[in-house]
Tab-separated table of C-alpha atoms in Angstrom:
chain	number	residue	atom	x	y	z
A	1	UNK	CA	13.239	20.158	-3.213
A	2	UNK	CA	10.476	17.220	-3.463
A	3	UNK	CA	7.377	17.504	-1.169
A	4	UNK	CA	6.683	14.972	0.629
A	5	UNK	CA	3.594	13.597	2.935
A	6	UNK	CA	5.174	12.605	6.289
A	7	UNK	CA	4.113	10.479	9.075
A	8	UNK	CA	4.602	12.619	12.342
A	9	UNK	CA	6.502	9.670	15.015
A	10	UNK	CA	10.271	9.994	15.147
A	11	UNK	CA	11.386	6.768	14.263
A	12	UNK	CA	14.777	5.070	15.354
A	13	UNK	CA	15.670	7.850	17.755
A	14	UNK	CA	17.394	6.960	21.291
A	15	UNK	CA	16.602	9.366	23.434
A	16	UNK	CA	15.936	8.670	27.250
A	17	UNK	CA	12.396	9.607	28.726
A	18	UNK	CA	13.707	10.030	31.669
A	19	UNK	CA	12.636	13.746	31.439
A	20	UNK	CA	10.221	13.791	28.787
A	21	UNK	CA	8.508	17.044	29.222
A	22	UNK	CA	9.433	20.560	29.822
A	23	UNK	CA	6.491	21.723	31.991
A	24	UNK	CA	4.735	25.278	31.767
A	25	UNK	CA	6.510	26.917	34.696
A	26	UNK	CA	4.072	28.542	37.462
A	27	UNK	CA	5.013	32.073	36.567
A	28	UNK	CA	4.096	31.869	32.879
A	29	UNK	CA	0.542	30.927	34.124
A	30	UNK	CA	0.217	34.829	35.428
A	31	UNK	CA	-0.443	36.817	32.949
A	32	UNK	CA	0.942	39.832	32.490
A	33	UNK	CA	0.031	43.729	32.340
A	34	UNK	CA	0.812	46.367	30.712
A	35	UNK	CA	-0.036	49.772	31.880
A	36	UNK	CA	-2.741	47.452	34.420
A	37	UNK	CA	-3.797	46.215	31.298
A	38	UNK	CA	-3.898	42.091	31.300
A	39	UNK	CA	-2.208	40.622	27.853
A	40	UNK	CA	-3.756	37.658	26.466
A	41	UNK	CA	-2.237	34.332	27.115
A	42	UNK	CA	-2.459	30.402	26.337
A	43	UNK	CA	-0.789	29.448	29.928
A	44	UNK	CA	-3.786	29.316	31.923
A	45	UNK	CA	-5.059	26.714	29.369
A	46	UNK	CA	-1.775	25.078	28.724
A	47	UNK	CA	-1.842	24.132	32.744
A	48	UNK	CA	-4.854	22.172	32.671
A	49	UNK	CA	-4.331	20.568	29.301
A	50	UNK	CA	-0.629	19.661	28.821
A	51	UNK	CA	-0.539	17.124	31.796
A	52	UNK	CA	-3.552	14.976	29.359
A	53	UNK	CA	-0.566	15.028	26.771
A	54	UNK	CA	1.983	12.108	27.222
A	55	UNK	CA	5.297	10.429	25.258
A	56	UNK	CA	5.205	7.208	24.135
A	57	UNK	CA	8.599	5.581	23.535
A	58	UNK	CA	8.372	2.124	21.960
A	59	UNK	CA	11.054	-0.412	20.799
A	60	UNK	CA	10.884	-3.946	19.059
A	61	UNK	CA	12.795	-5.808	16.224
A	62	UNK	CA	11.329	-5.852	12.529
A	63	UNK	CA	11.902	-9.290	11.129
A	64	UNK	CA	12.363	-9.514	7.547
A	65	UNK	CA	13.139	-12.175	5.233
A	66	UNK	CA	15.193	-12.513	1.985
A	67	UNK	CA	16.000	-15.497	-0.497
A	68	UNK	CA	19.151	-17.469	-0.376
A	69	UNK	CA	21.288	-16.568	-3.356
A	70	UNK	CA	20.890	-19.357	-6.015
A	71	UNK	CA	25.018	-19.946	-5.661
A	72	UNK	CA	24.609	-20.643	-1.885
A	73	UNK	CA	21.147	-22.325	-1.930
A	74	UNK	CA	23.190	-25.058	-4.931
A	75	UNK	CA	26.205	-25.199	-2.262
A	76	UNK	CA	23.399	-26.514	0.387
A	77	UNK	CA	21.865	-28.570	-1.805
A	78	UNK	CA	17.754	-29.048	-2.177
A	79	UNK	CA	17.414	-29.638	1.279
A	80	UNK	CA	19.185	-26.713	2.750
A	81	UNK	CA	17.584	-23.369	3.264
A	82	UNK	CA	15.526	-21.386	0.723
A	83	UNK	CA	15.508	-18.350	2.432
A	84	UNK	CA	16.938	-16.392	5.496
A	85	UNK	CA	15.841	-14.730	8.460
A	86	UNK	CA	17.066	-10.578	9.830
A	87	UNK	CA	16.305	-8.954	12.702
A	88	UNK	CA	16.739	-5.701	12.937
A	89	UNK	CA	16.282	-3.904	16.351
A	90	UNK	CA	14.061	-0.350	16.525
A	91	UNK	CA	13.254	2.604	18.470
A	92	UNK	CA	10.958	4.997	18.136
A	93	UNK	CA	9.485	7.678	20.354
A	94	UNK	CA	5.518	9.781	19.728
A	95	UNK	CA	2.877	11.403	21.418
A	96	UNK	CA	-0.268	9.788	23.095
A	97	UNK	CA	-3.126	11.587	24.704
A	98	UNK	CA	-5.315	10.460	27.680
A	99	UNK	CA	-8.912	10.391	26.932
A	100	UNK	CA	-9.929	8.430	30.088
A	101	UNK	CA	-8.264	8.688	33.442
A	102	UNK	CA	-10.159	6.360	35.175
A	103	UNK	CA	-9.138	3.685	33.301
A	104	UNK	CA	-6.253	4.895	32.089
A	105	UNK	CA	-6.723	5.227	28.441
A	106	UNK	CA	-4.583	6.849	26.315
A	107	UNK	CA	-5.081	7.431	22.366
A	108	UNK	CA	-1.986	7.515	19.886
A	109	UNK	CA	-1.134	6.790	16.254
A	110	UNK	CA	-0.953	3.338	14.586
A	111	UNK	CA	2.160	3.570	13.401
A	112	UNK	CA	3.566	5.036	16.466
A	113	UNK	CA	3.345	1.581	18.290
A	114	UNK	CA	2.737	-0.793	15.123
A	115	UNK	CA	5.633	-3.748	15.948
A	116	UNK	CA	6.474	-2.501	19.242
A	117	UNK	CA	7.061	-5.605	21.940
A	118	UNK	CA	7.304	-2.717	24.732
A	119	UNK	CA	5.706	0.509	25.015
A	120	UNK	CA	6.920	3.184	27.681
A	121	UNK	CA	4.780	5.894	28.731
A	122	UNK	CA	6.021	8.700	29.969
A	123	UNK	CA	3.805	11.803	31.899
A	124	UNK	CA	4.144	15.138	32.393
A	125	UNK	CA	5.067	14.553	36.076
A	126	UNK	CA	8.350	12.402	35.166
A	127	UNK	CA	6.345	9.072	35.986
A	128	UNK	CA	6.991	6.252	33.511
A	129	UNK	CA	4.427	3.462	32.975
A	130	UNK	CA	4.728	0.164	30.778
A	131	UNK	CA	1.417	0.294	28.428
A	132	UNK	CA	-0.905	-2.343	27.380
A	133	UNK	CA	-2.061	-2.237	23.824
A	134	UNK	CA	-5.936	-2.943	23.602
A	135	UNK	CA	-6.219	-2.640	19.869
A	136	UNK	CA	-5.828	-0.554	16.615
A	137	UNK	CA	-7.538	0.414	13.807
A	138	UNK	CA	-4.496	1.176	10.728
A	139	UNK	CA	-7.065	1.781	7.872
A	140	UNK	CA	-7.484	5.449	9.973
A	141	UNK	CA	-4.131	5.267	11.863
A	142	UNK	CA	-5.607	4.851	15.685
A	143	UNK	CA	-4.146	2.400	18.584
A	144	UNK	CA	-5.508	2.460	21.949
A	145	UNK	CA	-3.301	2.324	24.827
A	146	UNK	CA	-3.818	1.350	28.885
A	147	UNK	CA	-1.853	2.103	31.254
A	148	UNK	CA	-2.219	1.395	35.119
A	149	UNK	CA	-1.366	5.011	37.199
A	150	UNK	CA	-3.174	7.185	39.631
A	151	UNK	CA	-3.871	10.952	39.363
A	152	UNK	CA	-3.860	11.282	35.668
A	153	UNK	CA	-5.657	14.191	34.162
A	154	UNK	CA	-8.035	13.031	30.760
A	155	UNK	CA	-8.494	15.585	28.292
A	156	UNK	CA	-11.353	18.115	27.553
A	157	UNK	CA	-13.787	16.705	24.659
A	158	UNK	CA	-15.176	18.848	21.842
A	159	UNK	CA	-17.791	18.164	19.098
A	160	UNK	CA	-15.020	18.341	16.030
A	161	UNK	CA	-18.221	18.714	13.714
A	162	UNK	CA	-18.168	22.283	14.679
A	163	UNK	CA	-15.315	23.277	14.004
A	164	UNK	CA	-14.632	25.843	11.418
A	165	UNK	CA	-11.859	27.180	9.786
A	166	UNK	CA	-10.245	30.129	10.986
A	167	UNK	CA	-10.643	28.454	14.160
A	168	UNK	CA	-7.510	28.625	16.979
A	169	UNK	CA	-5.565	25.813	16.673
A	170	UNK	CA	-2.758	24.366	19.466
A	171	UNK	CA	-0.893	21.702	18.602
A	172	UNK	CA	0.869	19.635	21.904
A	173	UNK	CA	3.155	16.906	21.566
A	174	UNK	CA	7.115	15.453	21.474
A	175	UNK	CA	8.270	16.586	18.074
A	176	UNK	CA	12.566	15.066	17.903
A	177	UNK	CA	12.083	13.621	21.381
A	178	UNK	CA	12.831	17.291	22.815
A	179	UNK	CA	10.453	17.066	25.376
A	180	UNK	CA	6.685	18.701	25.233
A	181	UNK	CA	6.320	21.366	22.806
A	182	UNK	CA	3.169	23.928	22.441
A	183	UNK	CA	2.518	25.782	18.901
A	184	UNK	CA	-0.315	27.394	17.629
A	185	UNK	CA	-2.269	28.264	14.841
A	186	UNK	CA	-5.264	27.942	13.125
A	187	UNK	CA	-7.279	25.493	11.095
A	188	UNK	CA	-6.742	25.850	7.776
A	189	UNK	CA	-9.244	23.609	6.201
A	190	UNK	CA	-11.620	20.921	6.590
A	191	UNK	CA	-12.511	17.459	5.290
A	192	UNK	CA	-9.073	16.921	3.496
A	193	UNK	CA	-8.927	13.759	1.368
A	194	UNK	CA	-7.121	12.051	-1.492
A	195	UNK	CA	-3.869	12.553	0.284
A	196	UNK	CA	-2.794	8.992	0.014
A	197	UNK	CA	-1.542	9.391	4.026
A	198	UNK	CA	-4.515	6.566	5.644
A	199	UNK	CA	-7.297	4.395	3.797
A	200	UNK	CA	-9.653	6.578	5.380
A	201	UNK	CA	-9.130	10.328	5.214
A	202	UNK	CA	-10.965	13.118	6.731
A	203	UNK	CA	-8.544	15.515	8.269
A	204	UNK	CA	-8.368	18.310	9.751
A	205	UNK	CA	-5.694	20.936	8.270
A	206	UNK	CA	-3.666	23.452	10.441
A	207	UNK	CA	-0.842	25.588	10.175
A	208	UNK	CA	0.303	25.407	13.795
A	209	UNK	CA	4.247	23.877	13.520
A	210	UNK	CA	3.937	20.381	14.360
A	211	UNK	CA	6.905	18.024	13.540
A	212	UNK	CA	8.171	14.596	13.852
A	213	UNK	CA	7.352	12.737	17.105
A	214	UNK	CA	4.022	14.534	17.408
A	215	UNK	CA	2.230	11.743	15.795
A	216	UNK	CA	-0.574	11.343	18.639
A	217	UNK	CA	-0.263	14.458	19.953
A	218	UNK	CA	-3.250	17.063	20.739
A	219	UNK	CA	-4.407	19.608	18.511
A	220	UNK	CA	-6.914	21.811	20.902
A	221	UNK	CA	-8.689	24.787	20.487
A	222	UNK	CA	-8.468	27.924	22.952
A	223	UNK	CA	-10.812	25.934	25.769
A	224	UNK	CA	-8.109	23.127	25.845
A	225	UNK	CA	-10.737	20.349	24.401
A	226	UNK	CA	-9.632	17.378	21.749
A	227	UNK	CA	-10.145	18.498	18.272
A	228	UNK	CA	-7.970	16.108	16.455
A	229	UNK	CA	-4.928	13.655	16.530
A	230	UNK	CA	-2.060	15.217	15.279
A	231	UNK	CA	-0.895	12.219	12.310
A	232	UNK	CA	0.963	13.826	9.327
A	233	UNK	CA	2.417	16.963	7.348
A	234	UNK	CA	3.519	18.435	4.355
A	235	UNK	CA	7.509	17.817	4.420
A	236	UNK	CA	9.856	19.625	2.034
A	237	UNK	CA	13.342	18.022	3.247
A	238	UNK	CA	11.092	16.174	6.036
A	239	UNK	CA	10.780	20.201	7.486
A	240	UNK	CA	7.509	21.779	8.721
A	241	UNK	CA	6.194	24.383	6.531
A	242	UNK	CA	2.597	24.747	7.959
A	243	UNK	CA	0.733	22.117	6.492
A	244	UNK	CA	-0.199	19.471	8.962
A	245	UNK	CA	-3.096	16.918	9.732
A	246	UNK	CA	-5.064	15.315	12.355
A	247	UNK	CA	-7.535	12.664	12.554
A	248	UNK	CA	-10.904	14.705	13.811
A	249	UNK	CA	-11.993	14.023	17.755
A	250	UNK	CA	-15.455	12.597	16.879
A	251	UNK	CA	-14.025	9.855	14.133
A	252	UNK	CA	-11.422	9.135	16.640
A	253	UNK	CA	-14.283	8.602	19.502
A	254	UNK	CA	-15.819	6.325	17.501
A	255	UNK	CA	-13.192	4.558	16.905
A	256	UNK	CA	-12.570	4.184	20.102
A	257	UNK	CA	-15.194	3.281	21.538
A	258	UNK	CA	-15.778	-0.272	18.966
A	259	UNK	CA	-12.231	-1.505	20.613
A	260	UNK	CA	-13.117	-0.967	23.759
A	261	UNK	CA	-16.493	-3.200	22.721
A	262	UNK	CA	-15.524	-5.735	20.697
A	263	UNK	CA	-11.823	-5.328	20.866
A	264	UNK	CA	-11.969	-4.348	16.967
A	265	UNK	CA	-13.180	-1.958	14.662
A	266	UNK	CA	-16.195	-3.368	13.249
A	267	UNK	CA	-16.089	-1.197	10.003
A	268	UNK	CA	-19.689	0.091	9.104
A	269	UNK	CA	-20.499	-0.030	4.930
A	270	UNK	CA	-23.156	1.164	2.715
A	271	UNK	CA	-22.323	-0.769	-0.617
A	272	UNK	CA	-22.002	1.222	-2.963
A	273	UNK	CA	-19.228	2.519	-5.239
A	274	UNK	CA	-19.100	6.209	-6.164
A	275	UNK	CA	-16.920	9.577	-6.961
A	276	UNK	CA	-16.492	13.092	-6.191
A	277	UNK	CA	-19.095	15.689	-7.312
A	278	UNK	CA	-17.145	18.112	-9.753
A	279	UNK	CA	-18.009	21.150	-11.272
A	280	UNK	CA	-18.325	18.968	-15.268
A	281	UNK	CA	-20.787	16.666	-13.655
A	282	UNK	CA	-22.573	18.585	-11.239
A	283	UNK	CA	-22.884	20.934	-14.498
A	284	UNK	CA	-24.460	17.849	-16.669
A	285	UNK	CA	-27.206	17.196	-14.048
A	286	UNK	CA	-27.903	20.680	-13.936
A	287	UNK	CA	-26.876	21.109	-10.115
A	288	UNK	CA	-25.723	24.329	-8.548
A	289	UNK	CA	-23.319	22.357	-5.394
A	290	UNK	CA	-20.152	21.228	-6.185
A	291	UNK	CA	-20.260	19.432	-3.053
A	292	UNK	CA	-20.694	15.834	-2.602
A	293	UNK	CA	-20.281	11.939	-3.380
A	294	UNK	CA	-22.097	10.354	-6.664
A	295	UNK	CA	-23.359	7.206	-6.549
A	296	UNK	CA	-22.199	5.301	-9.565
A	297	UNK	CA	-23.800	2.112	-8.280
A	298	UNK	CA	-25.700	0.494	-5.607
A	299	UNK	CA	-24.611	-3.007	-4.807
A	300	UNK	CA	-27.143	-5.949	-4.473
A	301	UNK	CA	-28.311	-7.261	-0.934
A	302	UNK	CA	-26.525	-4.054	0.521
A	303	UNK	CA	-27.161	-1.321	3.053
A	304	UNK	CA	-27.807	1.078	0.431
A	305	UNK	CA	-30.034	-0.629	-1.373
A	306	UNK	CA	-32.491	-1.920	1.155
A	307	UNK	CA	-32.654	1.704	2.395
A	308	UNK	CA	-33.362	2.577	-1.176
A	309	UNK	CA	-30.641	4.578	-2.391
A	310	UNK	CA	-30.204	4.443	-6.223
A	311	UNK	CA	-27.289	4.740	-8.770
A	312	UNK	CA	-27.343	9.129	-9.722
A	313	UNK	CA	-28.465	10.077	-6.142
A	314	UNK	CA	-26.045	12.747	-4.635
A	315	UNK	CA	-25.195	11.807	-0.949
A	316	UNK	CA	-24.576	15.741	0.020
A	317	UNK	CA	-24.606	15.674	4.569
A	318	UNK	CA	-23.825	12.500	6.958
A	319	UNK	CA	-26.272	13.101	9.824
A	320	UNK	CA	-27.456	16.632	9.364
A	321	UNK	CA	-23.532	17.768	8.910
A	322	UNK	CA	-22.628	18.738	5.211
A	323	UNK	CA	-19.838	16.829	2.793
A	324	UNK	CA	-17.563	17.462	0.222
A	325	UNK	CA	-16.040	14.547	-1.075
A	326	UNK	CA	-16.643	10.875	-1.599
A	327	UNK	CA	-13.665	9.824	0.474
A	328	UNK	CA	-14.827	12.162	3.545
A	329	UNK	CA	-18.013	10.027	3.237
A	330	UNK	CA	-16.105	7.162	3.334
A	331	UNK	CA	-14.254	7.842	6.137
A	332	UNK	CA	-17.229	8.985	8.145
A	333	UNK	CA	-19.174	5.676	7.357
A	334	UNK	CA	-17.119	3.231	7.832
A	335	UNK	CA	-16.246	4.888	11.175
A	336	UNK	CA	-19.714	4.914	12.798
A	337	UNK	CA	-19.429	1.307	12.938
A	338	UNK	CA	-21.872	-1.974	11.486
A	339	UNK	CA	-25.214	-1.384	12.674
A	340	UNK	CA	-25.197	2.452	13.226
A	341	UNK	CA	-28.492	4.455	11.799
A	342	UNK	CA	-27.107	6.968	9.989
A	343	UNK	CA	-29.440	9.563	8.101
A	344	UNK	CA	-27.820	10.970	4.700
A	345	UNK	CA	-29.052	14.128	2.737
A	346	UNK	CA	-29.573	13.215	-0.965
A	347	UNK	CA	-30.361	15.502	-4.192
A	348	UNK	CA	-32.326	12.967	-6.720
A	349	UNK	CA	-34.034	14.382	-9.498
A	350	UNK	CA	-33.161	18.101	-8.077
A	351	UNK	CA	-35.196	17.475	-5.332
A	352	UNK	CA	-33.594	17.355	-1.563
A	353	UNK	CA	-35.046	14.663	0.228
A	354	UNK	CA	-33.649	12.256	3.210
A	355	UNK	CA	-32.875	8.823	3.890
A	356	UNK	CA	-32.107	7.079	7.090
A	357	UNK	CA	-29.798	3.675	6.600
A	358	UNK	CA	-28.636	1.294	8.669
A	359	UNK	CA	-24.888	-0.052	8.072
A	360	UNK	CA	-24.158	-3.503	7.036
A	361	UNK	CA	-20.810	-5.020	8.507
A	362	UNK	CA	-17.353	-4.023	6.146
A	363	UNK	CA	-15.922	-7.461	6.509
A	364	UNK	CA	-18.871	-8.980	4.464
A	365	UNK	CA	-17.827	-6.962	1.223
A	366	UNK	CA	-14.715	-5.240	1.947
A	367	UNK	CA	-11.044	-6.161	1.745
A	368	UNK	CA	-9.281	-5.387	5.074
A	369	UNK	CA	-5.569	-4.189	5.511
A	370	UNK	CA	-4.168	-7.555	6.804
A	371	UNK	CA	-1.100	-5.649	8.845
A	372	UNK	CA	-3.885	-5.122	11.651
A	373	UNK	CA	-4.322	-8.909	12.001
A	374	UNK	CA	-1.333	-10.516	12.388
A	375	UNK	CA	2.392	-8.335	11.885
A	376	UNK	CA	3.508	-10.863	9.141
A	377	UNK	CA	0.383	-10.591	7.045
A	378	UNK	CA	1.346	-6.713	6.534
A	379	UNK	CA	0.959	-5.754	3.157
A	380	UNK	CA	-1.846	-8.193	2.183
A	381	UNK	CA	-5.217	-7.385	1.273
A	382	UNK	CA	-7.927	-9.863	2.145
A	383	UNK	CA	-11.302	-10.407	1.539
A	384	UNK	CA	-13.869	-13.013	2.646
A	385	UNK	CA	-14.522	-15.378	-0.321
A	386	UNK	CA	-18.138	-15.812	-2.465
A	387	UNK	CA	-17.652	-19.684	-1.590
A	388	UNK	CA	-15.614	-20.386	2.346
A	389	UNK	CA	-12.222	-18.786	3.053
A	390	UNK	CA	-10.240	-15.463	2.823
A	391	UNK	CA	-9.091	-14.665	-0.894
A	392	UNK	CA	-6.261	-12.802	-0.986
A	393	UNK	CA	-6.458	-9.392	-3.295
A	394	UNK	CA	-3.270	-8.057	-3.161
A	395	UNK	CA	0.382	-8.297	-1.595
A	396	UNK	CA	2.798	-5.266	-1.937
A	397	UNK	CA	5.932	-6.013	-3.456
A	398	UNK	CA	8.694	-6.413	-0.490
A	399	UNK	CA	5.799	-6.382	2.291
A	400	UNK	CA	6.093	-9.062	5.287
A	401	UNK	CA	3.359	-11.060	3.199
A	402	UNK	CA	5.283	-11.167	0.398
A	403	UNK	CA	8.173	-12.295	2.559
A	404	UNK	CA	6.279	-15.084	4.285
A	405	UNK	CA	5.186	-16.375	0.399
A	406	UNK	CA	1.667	-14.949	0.471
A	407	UNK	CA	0.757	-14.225	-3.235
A	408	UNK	CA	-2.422	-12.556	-4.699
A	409	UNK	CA	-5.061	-15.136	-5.526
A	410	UNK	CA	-4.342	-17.138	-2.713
A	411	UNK	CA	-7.031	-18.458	-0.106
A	412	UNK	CA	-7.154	-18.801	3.571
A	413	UNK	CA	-8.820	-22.179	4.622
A	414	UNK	CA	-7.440	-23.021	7.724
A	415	UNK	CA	-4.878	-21.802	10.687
A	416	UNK	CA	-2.732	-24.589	11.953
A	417	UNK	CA	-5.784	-27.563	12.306
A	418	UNK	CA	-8.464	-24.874	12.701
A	419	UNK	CA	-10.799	-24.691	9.269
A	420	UNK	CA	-11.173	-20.562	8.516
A	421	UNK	CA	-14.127	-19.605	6.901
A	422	UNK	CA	-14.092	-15.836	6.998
A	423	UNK	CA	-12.323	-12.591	7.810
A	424	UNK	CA	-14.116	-12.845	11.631
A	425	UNK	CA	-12.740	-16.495	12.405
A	426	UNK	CA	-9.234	-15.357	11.348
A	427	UNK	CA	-8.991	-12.421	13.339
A	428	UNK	CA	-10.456	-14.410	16.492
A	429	UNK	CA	-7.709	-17.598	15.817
A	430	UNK	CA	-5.288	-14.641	15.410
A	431	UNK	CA	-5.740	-12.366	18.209
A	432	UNK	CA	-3.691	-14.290	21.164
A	433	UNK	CA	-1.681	-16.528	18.602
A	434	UNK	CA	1.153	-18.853	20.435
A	435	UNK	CA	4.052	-19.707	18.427
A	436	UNK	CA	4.274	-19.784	14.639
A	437	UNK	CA	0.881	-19.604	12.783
A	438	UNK	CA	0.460	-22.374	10.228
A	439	UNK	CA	-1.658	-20.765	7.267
A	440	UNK	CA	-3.494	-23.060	5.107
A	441	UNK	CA	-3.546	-21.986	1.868
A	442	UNK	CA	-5.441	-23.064	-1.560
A	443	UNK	CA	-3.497	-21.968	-4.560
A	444	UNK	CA	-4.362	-23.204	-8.261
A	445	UNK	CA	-6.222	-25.987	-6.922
A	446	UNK	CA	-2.917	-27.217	-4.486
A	447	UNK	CA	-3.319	-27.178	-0.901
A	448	UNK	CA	-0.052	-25.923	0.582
A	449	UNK	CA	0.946	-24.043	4.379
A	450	UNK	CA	2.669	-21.671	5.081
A	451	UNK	CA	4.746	-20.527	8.067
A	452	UNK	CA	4.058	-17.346	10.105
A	453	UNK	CA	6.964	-16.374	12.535
């Protein structure tokens, strides 16, 4: 049986919402006694909490593109089509969770929504509201949603930097569309990495039974307050066995809070380039912590450097709050956001000192996943050129970017009649486009467009 890493939304299901939760019924919020003892129980919580936990049910049509067969494309002659057009309906159904009731803002997974042309909400009270989508982040897997309703109830926040493990754990969501479903558990580990799930990793590991559709769900602890997103698990046969993941409350908040600002996430970055501290090369520098990111090198003119970190310094804490791995530095970093102070805990030359930086802006040296710009540019990795433009660093194989004739190497100079000189003027031309998109592309010296549909 192959183990599998799998996203948590059930995809391509049908089910109506026109009963989407099964609600905690009043008696179960009594606890009861034995011998006029009282026995412990989650429904008191589960009242206030569940109704800040809400099913999102989305639908759309993935467009995809293939190449005429050589035999038909000679039957049509040079002129006739090189390539065809599919659509190919979708459902899907998640979980979202209101983090502002005022304004009606609900947080869910990326992929939950990612292609959706309509996205249903539906409450714990039976109400069903159309959502808005104010913007995404897919490098971390985090959409914000709006909706427009009275007397909703936001969840309780927590400070996800102290949580530990052994903690309680309750996971709430919609796994198979059944309606709202509470588990529990514990937290099983911290700071996980490396799991090839996101670009930026830094969950938080339960064993409370979470399943497919609870993508965006809550994971709580006993108080009822927000420690994570529920995104992925460990799948044998696409089964729970009591590894699952979620995106921690504070990376989420800050997330969060740069959409509602700038309608983006403006990525914070250090610039520099590094790797795990192990137990060979924490032993070669004579170091008794196995815990932390090496800096292998320091690039010029970048945060890092003009706050004077150097290639062999240990980064070991992110504001006062200790790390294990380069990736959950990573993640934490480029999640503050460009032009957040952020004081690091070093080790250089054995010696503990600190070091207070300032984050330069991710777009200036770091390629961006292109699926968060523009649907058909999913699958392409760009990158704002040394000279003007957007090079082009990558396309995966059968991706929408490969589709629409994108290759790596290419470069972005211009949208329609608009000149593009960077990764910020193409997400502006971009963000409202009307129509197909014209891309203006330099490849081996040929200027050449290409269509977006």
């Amino acid at each position: 049986m192959r183990t599998k890493l799998t996203l948590l939304s059930a995809a391509l299901l049908t089910a109506s919402l026109s009963s989407p939760f099964i609600p905690v019924s009043a008696s179960a919020a009594i606890p009861q006694s034995v011998n006029g003892q009282m026995l412990p129980s989650l429904a008191p919580m589960l009242e206030k909490t569940t109704p800040a936990v809400v099913s999102v049910a989305v639908s759309g049509t993935h467009v995809s593109k293939q190449r005429v067969p050589d035999i038909f494309r000679h039957f049509f002659g040079p002129n006739g089509p090189q390539e065809q057009t599919q659509e190919r309906p979708f459902r899907g159904l998640g979980s979202g969770v209101i983090i502002d009731a005022n304004k009606g803002y609900i947080v869910t997974n990326n992929h939950v929504i990612n292609g959706a042309d309509d996205i249903q909400i539906g409450l714990y009270d039976g109400r069903e509201v159309k959502a808005k989508l104010i913007g995404t982040d897919p490098e971390s897997d985090i959409a914000l949603l709006q909706i427009e309703a009275k007397n909703l109830t936001a969840i309780k926040q927590t400070d996800s930097e102290e949580i530990r493990v052994g903690d309680f754990a309750v996971a709430i969501g919609n796994p198979f569309g059944l309606g709202q479903t509470v588990t529990s558990g514990i937290v099983s580990a911290l700071g996980r990495s490396g799991l090839g799930i996101e670009q930026l990793e830094n969950f938080i590991q339960t064993d409370a039974a979470i399943n497919s559709g609870n993508s965006g769900g809550a994971l709580v602890n006993l108080n009822g307050e927000l420690m994570g997103i529920n995104t992925a698990i460990v799948a044998p046969g696409g089964g729970n066995v009591g590894i699952g993941f979620a995106i921690p409350a504070n990376m989420v908040n800050n997330l969060v809070a740069q959409i509602i600002e700038h309608g983006e996430v403006r990525r914070g970055v250090l610039g520099i380039s590094g790797r795990d501290l192990d137990r060979e090369l924490a032993k070669g520098f004579g170091l008794d912590t196995q815990h932390g990111g090496f800096i292998n090198e320091v690039m010029s003119g970048s945060a890092a450097e003009k706050a004077g970190l150097k290639a062999g310094d240990i980064i070991t804490s992110v504001n006062g709050k200790k790390i294990k791995t380069f990736q959950e530095l990573r993640a934490k970093v480029a999640t503050l956001g460009a032009g957040a102070k952020v004081d690091l805990g070093i080790i250089r030359d054995n010696k503990t000192k600190s070091i207070t930086v300032v984050l330069g802006e991710a777009d200036a040296t770091v390629s961006s996943e292109a699926g968060g710009i523009h649907p058909m540019l999913q699958g392409a990795n760009l990158e704002n050129s040394k000279k003007s433009g957007i090079v082009i660093t990558e396309v995966a194989q059968g991706s929408p970017a490969a589709m629409n004739g994108l290759k790596k190497g290419d470069v972005i100079v211009g949208i329609n009649r608009d000149r593009i000189s960077d990764l910020k003027t193409l997400k502006e031309q971009l963000k409202d486009p009307k129509g197909s998109v014209a891309l203006k592309i330099l490849r081996d010296g040929s200027l050449l467009y290409l269509i977006l549909r």
